[in-house]
Short mmCIF file of C-alpha atoms and ligand atoms in Angstrom, two decimals:
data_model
loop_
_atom_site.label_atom_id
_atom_site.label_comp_id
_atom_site.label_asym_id
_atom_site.label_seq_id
_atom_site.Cartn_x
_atom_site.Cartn_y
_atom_site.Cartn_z
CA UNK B 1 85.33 45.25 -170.68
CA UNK B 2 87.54 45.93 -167.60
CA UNK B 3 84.48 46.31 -165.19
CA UNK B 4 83.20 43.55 -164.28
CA UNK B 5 82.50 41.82 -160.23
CA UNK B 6 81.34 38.13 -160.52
CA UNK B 7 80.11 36.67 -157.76
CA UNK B 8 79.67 33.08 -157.71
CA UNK B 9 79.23 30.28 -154.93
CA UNK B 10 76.22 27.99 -153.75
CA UNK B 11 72.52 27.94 -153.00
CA UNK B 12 71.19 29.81 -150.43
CA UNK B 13 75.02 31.94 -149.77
CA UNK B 14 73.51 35.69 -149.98
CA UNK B 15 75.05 36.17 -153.81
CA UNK B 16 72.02 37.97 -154.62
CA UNK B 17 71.65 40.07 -152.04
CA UNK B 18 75.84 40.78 -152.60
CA UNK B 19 75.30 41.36 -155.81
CA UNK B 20 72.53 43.83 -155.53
CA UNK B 21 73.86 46.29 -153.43
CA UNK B 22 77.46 46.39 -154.84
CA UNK B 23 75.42 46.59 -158.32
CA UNK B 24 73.93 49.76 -156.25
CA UNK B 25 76.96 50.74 -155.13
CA UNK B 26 78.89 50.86 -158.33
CA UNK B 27 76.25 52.30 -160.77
CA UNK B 28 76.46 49.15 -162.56
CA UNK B 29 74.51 46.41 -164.07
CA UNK B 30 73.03 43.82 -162.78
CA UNK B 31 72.71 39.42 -164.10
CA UNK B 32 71.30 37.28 -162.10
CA UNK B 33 72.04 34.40 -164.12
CA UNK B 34 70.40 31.91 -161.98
CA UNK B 35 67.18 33.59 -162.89
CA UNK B 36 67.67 32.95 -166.82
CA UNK B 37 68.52 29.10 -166.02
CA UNK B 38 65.32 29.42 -163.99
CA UNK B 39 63.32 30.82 -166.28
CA UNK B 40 64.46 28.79 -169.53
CA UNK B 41 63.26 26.09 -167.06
CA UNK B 42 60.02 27.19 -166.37
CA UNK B 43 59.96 27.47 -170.50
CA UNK B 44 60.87 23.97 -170.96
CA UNK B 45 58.41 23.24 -168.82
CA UNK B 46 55.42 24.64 -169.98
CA UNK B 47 56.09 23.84 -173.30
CA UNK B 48 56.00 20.00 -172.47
CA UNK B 49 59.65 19.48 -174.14
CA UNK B 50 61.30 16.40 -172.99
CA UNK B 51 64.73 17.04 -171.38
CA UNK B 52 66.42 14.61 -173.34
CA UNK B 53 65.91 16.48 -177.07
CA UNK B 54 68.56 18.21 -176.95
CA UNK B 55 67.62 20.33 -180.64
CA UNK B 56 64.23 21.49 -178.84
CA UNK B 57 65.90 22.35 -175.84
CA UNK B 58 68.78 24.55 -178.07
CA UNK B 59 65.36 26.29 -179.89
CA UNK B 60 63.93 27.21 -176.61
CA UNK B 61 67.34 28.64 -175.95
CA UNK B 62 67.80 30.47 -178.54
CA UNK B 63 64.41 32.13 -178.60
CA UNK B 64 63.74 32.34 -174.83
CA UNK B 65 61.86 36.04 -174.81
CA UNK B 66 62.64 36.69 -171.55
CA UNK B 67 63.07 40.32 -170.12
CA UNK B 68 63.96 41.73 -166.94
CA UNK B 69 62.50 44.78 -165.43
CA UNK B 70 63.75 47.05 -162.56
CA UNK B 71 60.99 48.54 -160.43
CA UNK B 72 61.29 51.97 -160.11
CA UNK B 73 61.87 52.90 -155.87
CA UNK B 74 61.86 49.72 -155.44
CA UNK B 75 65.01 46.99 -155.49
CA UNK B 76 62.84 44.35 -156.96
CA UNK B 77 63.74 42.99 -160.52
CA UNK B 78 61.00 41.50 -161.55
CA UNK B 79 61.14 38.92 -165.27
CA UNK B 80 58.83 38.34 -167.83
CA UNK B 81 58.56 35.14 -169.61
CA UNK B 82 56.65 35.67 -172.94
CA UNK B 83 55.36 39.01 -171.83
CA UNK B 84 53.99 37.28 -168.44
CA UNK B 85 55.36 38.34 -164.95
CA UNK B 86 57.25 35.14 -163.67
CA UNK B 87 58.98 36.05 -160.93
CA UNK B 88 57.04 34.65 -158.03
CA UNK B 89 57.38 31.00 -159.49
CA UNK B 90 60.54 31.72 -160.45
CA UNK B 91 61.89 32.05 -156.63
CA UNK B 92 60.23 28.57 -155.36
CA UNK B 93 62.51 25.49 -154.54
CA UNK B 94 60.60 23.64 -157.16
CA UNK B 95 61.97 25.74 -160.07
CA UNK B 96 65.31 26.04 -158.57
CA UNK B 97 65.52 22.16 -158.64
CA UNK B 98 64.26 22.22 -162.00
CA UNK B 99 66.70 24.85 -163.40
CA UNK B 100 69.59 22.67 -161.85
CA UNK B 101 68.67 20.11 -163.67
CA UNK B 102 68.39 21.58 -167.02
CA UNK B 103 71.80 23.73 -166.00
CA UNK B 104 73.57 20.15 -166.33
CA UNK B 105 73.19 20.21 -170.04
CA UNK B 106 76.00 20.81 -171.94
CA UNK B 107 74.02 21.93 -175.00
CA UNK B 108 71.72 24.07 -172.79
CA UNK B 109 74.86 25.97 -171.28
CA UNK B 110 76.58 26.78 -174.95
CA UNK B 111 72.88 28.15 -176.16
CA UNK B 112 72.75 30.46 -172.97
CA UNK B 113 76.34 31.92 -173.00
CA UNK B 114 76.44 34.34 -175.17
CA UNK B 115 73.07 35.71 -173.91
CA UNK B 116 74.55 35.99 -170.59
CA UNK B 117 77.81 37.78 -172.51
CA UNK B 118 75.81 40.41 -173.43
CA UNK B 119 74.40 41.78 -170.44
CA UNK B 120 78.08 43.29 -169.84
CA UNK B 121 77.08 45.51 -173.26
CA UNK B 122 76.63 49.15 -173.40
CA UNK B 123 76.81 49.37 -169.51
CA UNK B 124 79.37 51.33 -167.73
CA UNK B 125 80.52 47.95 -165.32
CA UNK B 126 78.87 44.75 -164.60
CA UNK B 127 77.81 42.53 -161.05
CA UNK B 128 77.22 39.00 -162.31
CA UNK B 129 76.26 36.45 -159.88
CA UNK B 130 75.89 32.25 -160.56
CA UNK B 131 77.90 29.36 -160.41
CA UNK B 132 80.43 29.71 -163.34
CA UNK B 133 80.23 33.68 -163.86
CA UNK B 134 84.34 33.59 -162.65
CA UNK B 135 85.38 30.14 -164.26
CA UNK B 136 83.54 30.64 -168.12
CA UNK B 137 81.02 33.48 -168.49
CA UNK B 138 83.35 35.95 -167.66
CA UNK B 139 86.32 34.25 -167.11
CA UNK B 140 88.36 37.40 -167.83
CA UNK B 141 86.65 39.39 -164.98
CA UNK B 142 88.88 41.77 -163.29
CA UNK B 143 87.10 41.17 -159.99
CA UNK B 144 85.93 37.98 -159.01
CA UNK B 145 84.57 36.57 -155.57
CA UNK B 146 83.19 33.06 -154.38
CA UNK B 147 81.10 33.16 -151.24
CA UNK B 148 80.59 30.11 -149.42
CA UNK B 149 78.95 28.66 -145.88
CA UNK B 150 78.47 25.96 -144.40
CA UNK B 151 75.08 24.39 -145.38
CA UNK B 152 73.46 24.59 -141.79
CA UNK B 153 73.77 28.36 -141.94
CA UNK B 154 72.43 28.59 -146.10
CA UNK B 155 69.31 26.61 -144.66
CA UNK B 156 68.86 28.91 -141.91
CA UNK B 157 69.02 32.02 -144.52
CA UNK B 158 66.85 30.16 -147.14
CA UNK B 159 64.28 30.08 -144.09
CA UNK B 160 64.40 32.97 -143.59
CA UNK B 161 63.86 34.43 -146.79
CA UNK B 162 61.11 32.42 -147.36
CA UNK B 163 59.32 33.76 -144.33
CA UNK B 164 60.18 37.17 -145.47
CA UNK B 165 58.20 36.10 -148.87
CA UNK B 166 55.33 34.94 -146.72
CA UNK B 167 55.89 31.70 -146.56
CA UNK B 168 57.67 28.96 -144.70
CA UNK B 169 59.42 25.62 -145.14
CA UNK B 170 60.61 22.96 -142.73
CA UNK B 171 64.26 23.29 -141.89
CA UNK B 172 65.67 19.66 -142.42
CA UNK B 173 63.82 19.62 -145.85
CA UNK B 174 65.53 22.76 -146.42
CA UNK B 175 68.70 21.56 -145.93
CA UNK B 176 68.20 18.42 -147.49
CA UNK B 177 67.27 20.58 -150.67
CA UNK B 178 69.98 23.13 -150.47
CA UNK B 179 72.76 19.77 -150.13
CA UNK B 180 71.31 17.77 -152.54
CA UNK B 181 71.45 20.82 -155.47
CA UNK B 182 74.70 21.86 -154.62
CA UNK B 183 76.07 18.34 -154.75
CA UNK B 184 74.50 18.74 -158.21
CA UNK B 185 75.83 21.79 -159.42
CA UNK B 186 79.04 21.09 -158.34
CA UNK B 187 79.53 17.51 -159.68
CA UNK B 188 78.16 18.14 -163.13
CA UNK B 189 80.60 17.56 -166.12
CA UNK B 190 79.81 21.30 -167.52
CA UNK B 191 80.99 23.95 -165.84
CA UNK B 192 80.76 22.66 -162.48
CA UNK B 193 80.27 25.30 -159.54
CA UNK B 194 84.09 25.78 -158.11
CA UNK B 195 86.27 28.90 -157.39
CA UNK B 196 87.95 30.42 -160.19
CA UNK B 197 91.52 30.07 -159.74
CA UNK B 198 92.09 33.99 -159.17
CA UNK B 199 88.51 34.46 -157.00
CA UNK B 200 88.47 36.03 -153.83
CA UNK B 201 86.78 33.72 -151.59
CA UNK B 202 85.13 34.88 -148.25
CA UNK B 203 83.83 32.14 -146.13
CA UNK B 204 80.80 34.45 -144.98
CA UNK B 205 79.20 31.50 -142.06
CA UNK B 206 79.85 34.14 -139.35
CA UNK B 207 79.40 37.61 -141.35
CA UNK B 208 76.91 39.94 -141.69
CA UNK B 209 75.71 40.99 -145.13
CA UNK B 210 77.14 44.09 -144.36
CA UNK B 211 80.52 42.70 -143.44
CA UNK B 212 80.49 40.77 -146.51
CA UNK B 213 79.90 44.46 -148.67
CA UNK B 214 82.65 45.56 -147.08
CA UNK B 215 85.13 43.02 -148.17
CA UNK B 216 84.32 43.01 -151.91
CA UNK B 217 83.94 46.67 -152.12
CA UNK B 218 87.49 46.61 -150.43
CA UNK B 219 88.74 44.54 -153.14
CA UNK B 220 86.85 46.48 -156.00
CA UNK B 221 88.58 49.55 -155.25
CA UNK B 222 92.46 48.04 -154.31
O1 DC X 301 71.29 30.92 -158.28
P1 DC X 301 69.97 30.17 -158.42
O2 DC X 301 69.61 29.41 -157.19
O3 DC X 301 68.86 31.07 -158.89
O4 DC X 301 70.22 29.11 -159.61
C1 DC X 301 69.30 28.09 -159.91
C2 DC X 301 70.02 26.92 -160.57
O5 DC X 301 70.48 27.33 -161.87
C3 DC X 301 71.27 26.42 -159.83
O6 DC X 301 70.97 25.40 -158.89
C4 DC X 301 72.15 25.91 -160.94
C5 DC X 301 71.77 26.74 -162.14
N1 DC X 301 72.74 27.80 -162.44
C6 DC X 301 73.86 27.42 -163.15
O7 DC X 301 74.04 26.24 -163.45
N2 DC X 301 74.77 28.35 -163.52
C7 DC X 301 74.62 29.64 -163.18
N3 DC X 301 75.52 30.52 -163.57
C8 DC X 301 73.49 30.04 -162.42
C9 DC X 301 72.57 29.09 -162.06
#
């Protein structure tokens, strides 16, 4: 599939909200592929399953009946685990440490690729947004970008977005959280969180969302 935009980089960095409206943009698809590490966690989770059995872990995988659902007039994507909405849970800092963890293992990762594969299926083009979307998901992209900033200014967003979800958080526990998962994701052994070798990367500290659009759409169409 030639269309496809991945967008990787680290906590807190705006891929979302990148991803999103160049998904918008395009007339393309959409994976947020943090949300299925996410919500396998929350699986994992409720289910009791120690993270060290690795076979139960690969079931849960496999089965994971997870589905996402676009609101209509509205940009929210909201996911269903099991039939039940998850996605305020899904957003907190406590599942987002969780899913990091679980992301770290190996067998976890090989169970979830080719679900992640698939959303660039029957689709006219595809936005995919995570850590390793560039290096192994779709390493054959055509397009691929890797925000970063520094982590003062991905506390200060995190913050903000939280307050935009009504509620708040305390700054240097923010940033203690944010350093502490990226230090995570990006020394793990399985596809660690780096720039693919051919990614675009826009150091967006001093940009505007909007100035950040502008770039990748720029290099979408060249
Ligand atoms: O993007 P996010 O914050 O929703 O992701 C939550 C965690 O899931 C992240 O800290 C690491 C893991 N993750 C991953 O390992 N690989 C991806 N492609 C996406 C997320």
């Amino acid at each position: 599939m030639n269309n496809i935009l991945t967008i990787d980089g680290p906590s807190g960095v705006g891929k979302g909200t990148v991803a999103r409206v160049m998904a918008q943009k395009l007339g393309w698809s959409l994976l947020d592929s943090g949300a299925i590490y996410r919500t396998f966690a929350l699986a994992v989770d409720a289910r009791g399953i120690n993270i060290g059995d690795e076979d139960a872990l690969e079931d849960i995988a496999q089965t994971l009946d997870l589905t996402f659902k676009t609101e209509e007039d509205s940009e929210l994507v909201s996911v269903f685990l099991d039939g039940k909405d998850v996605s305020k849970i899904l957003r907190t800092e406590q599942t987002g440490e969780m899913a990091s963890k679980i992301a770290s293992i190996g067998v976890v990762r090989s169970a979830l690729l080719k679900r992640q594969q698939d959303f660039a299926q029957n689709t006219p083009g595809l936005v995919a947004d995570g850590r390793d979307m560039g290096t192994v998901v779709f390493f054959e992209a055509p397009f691929k970008v890797f925000l970063t900033a520094s982590s003062k200014e991905r506390a200060q967003r995190r913050l903000k977005q939280l307050q935009a979800q009504g509620t708040t958080g305390i700054i240097s526990q923010i940033l203690a959280d944010v350093v502490a998962r990226d230090e995570r994701d990006s020394s793990r052994k399985n596809s660690p969180l780096k720039p693919a070798k051919d990614a675009f990367i826009i150091d967006t500290t001093e940009l505007s969302i909007d100035e950040v659009i502008a770039q990748v759409s720029k290099l979408v169409k060249q």
